[in-house]
Structure formats: C-alpha cells, structure tokens
Short mmCIF file of C-alpha atoms in Angstrom, two decimals:
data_model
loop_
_atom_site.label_atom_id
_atom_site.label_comp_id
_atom_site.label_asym_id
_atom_site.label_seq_id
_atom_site.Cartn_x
_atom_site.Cartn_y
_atom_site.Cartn_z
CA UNK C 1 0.00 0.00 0.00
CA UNK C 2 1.23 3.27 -1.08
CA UNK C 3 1.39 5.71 2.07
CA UNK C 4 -0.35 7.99 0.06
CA UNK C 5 -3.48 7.57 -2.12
CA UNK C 6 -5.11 9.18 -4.57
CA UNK C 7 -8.09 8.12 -7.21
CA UNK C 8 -5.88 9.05 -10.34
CA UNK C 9 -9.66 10.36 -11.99
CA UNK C 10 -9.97 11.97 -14.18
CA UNK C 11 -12.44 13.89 -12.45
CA UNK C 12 -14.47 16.17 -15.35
CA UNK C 13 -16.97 19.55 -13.60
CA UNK C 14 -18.61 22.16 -15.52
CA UNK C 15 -17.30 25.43 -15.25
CA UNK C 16 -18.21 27.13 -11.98
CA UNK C 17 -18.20 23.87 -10.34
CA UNK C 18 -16.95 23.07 -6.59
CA UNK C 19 -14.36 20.31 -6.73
CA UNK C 20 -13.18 18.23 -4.35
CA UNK C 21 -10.09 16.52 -4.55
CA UNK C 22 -8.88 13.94 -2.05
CA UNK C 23 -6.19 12.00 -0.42
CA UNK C 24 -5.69 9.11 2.12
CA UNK C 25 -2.48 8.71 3.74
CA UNK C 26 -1.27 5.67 6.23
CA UNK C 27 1.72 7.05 8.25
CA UNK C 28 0.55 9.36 11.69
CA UNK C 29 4.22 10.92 11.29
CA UNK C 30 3.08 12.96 8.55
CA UNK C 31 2.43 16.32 10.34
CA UNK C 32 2.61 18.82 6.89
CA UNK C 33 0.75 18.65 4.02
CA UNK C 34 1.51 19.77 0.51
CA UNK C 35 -0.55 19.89 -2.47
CA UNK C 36 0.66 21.03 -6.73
CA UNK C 37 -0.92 21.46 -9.61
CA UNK C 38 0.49 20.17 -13.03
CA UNK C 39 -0.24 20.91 -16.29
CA UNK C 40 0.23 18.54 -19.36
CA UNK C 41 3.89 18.51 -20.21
CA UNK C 42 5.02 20.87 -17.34
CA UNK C 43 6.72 20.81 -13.68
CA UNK C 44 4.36 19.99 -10.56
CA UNK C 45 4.06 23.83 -9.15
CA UNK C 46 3.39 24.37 -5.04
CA UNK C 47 -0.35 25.65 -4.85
CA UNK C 48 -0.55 25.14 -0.75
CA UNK C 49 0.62 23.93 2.12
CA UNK C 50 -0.73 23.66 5.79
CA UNK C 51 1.22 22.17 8.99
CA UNK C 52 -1.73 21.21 10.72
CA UNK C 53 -5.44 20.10 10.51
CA UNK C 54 -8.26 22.41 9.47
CA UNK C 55 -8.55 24.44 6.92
CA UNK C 56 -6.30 26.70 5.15
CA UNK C 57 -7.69 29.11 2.44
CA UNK C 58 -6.17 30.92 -0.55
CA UNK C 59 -8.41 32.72 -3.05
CA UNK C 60 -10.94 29.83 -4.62
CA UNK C 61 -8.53 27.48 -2.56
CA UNK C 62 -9.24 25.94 0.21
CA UNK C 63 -6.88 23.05 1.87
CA UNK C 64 -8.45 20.66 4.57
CA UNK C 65 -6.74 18.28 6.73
CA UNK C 66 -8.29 15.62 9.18
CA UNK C 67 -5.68 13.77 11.37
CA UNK C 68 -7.81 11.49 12.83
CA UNK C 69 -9.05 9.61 9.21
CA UNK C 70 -5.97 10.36 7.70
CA UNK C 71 -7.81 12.38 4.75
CA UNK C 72 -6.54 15.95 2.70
CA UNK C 73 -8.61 17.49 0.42
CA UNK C 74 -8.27 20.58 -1.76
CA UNK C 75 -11.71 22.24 -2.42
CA UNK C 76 -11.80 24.20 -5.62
CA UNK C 77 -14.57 27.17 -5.61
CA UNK C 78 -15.71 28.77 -8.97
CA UNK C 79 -13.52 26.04 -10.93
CA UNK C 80 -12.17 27.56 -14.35
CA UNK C 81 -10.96 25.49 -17.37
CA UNK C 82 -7.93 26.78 -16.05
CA UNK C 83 -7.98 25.00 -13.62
CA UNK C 84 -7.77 21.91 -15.69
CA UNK C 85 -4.62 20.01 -14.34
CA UNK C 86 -3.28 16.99 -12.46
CA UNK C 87 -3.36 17.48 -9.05
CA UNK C 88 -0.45 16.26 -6.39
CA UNK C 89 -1.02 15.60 -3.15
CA UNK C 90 2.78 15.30 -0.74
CA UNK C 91 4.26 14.97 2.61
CA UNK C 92 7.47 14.92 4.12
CA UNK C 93 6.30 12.61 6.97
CA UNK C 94 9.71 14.05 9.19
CA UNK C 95 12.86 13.56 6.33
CA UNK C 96 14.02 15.46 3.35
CA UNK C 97 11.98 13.35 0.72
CA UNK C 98 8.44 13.95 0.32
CA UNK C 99 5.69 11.03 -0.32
CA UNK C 100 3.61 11.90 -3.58
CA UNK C 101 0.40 10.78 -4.42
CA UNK C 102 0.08 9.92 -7.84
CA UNK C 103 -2.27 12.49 -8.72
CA UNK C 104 -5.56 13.54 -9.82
CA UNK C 105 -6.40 14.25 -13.27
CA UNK C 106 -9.20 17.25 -13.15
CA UNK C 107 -10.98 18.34 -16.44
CA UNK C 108 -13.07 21.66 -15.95
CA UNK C 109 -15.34 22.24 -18.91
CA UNK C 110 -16.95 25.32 -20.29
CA UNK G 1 10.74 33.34 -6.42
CA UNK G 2 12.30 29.70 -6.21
CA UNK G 3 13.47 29.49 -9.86
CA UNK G 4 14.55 25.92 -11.16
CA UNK G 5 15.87 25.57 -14.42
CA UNK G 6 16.36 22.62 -16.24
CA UNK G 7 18.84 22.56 -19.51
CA UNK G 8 16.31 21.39 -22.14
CA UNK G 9 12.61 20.66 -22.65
CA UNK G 10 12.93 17.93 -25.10
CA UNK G 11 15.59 15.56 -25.93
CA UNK G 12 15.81 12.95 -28.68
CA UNK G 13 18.80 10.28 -28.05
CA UNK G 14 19.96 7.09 -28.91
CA UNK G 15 20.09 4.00 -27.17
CA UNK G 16 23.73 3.08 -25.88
CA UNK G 17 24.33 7.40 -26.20
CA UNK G 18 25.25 9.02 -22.90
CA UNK G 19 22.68 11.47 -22.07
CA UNK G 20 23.58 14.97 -19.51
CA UNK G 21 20.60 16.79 -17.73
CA UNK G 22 21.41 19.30 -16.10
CA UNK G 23 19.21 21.51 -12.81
CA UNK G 24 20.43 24.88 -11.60
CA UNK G 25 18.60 26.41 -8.69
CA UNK G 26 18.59 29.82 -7.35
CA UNK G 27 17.80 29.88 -4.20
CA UNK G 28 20.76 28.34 -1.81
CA UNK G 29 18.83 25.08 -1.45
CA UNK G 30 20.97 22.54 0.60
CA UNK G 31 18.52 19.73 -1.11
CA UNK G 32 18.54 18.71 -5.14
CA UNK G 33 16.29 15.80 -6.26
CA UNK G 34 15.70 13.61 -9.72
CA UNK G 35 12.52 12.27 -10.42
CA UNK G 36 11.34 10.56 -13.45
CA UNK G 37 7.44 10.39 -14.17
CA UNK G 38 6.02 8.02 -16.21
CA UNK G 39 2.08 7.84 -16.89
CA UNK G 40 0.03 5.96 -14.15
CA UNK G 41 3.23 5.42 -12.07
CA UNK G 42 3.59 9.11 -10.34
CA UNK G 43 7.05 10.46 -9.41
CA UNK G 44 9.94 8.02 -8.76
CA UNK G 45 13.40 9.32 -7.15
CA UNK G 46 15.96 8.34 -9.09
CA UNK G 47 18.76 10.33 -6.96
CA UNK G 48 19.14 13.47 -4.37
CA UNK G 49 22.05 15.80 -3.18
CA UNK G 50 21.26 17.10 0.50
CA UNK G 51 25.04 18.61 -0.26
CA UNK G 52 27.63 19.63 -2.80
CA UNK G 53 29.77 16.19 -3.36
CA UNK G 54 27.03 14.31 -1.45
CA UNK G 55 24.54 11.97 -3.29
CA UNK G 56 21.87 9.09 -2.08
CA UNK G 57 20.03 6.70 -4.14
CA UNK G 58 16.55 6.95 -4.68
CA UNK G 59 14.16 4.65 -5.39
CA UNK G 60 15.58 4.00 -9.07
CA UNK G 61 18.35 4.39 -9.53
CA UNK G 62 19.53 1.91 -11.96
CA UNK G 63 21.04 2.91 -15.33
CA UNK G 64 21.57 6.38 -13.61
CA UNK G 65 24.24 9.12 -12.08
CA UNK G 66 24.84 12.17 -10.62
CA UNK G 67 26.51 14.75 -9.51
CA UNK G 68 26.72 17.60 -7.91
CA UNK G 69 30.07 20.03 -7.81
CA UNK G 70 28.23 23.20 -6.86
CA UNK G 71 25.70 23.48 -4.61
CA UNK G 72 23.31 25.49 -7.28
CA UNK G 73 23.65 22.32 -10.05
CA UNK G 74 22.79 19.01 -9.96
CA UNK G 75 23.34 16.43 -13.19
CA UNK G 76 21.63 13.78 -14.26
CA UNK G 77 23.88 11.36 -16.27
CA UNK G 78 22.49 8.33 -18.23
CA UNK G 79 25.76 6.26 -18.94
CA UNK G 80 24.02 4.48 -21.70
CA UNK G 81 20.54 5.64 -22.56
CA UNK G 82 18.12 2.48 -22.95
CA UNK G 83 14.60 2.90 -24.56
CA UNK G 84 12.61 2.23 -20.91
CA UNK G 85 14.37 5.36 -20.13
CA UNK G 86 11.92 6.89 -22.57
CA UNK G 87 10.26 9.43 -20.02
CA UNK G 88 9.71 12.89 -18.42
CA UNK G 89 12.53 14.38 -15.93
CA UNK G 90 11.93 16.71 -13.20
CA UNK G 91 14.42 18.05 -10.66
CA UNK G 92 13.52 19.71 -7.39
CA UNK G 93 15.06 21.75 -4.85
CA UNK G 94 14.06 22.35 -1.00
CA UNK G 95 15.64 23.41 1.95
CA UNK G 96 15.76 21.69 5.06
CA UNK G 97 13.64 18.91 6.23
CA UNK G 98 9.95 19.10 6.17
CA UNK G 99 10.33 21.92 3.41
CA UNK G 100 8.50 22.17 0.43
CA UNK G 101 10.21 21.05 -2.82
CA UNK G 102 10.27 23.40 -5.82
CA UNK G 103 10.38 21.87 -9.45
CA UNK G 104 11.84 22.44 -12.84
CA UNK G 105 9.80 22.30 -16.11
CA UNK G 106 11.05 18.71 -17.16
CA UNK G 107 12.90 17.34 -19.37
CA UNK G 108 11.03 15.00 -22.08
CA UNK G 109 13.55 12.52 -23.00
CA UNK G 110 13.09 9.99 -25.79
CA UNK G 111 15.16 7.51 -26.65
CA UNK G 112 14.94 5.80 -29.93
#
C-alpha cells in the first residue's frame, strides 16, 4: 500500500463547479501537508501547504486536513478550465523526501 | 521566487548514447532531487544531493548518475541511454527537512 493515495480520476466539472479533490495517507508521522498542480507537459508547481489540521484558504482554494481519518482534500470554488490540471497531493512525513500521491487528473469544462 | 531551471525541454537520443541533464537552482537550497514520471506510475526518485559532493540513491536508480560540484547544479547522467528510459525528468530543490520542494519544467527525454 502506497502511504499515500489518490483516485488518479480523471475527475471532469462544468465550469463554476466546486471540486473536491482527495487524499488518504497511512503514516501518523506525517504532520505537513503539501498539495501542486500540473499541467500537461510541465513541472508539478506548489499551490498550498498547511502544517496542521483544518482548513487553510487561498483565493478559490481551500486546503483541509483531518488527522484522525488520515484524509486531505483541496476544495476548488468557482472552478475555471484553467484550472484543468493533475493534481499532487505530498508529505514529508519528518525527512528530506516527500511522499507523492500519484495524482488527480481534473478536467473543468466550459 | 524559487526558480529551477532545467537545460532542455525535449531531448531525442539514442540507445547506448550518454545522455547529460542538467538543474540549476537559485535559491541556496541545501537539497537537489531527480525524479522521473512516467504515466500511471507518479514520481519516482531516481537520486538526491542534500550537499555539494554528497549523493543518495533513490528509489531508481539503476542505469543512472549524478553529480553535484556546486551546490546550485545538480546532473543527471544516463551512462548508456536504454529505450525504458523513454520518459519525463523533473528536478527539485528544498531546503531543510519538512520543506517544500520546488520543481523544474522537465525534461522530455526519448530515446529511440
């Protein structure tokens, strides 16, 4: 079992659409929480990050942790084609390698 | 802004060539990482640098070197590029432990 999950989608909304994309991880000594965004053909890029559980917002971003399932999840508000893109959820779990997820494949449509 | 830079986009090679990647970073990051991702298989570490001269096997690193002279570069080396090396490369920098990793653009490598 991979110590972190995610359902590799894809995952298609209409425009304007909330999304919700989620992760599962197995390890308690994961204590910070990373998620990217990657288009086709390019780098992952760092959209958030939160230490601890709860929610952390940015814009039509919102990050959510809960420790005690074990479960992240990136809410999208007011989803754009844009925002079209594989999504990466990662944690350090205490050393200088992160744990990826294998990502989320979102399709926003107009 | 972290800025990682990776020396090409695309790459066509043949097998048995030796193949050079490089990743500058300019940030001071102590910590330089090679992944390759392949479709439905997510990011594999191939190699990381937590230090100039110092480098630690990932979780692939067959058919694949590295180094690192200066702390801002880190190089990729296929000694002698097979096709299943066919795939995209991404390098990352961070800083510390429990620090968030910054990537390049990639490198699409084919290998014919």
């Amino acid at each position: 079992q991979k110590e972190v999950e995610q359902d590799p989608g894809p995952l298609s909304v209409p425009e304007g659409a909330i999304v919700s994309l989620n992760c599962t991880y197995s390890n308690s000594a994961f204590q910070y929480f990373m998620w990217y965004r990657q288009y086709s053909r390019k780098g992952p890029e760092l959209l958030m990050y939160t230490y601890s559980s709860g929610n952390k917002e940015d814009g039509r971003f919102t990050a959510q942790v809960d420790k005690s399932s074990k479960y992240i999840s990136l809410f999208i508000r007011d989803s754009q084609p844009s925002d079209s893109a594989t999504y990466l959820c990662a944690s350090p779990g205490g050393s200088y390698i992160p744990t990826f997820g294998r990502g989320t494949s979102l399709i926003v449509h107009p | 802004d972290v800025k990682v830079t990776q020396s090409s986009r695309y790459l066509v090679k043949r097998t048995g060539e030796k193949v050079f990647l490089e990743c500058v970073q300019d940030m001071d990051h102590e910590n330089m990482f090679w992944y390759r991702q392949d479709p439905g298989l997510g990011l594999r570490l191939i190699y990381f640098s937590y230090d100039v001269k110092m480098k630690e096997k990932g979780d692939i690193p067959e058919g694949y070197s590295v180094s690192r002279e200066k702390k801002e570069r880190f190089s990729l080396i296929l000694e002698s590029a097979s096709t299943n090396q066919t795939s995209m490369y991404l390098c990352a920098s961070s800083t510390g432990q429990q620090e968030t990793q910054y990537f390049g653009p990639g490198t699409r490598l084919l290998v014919l």
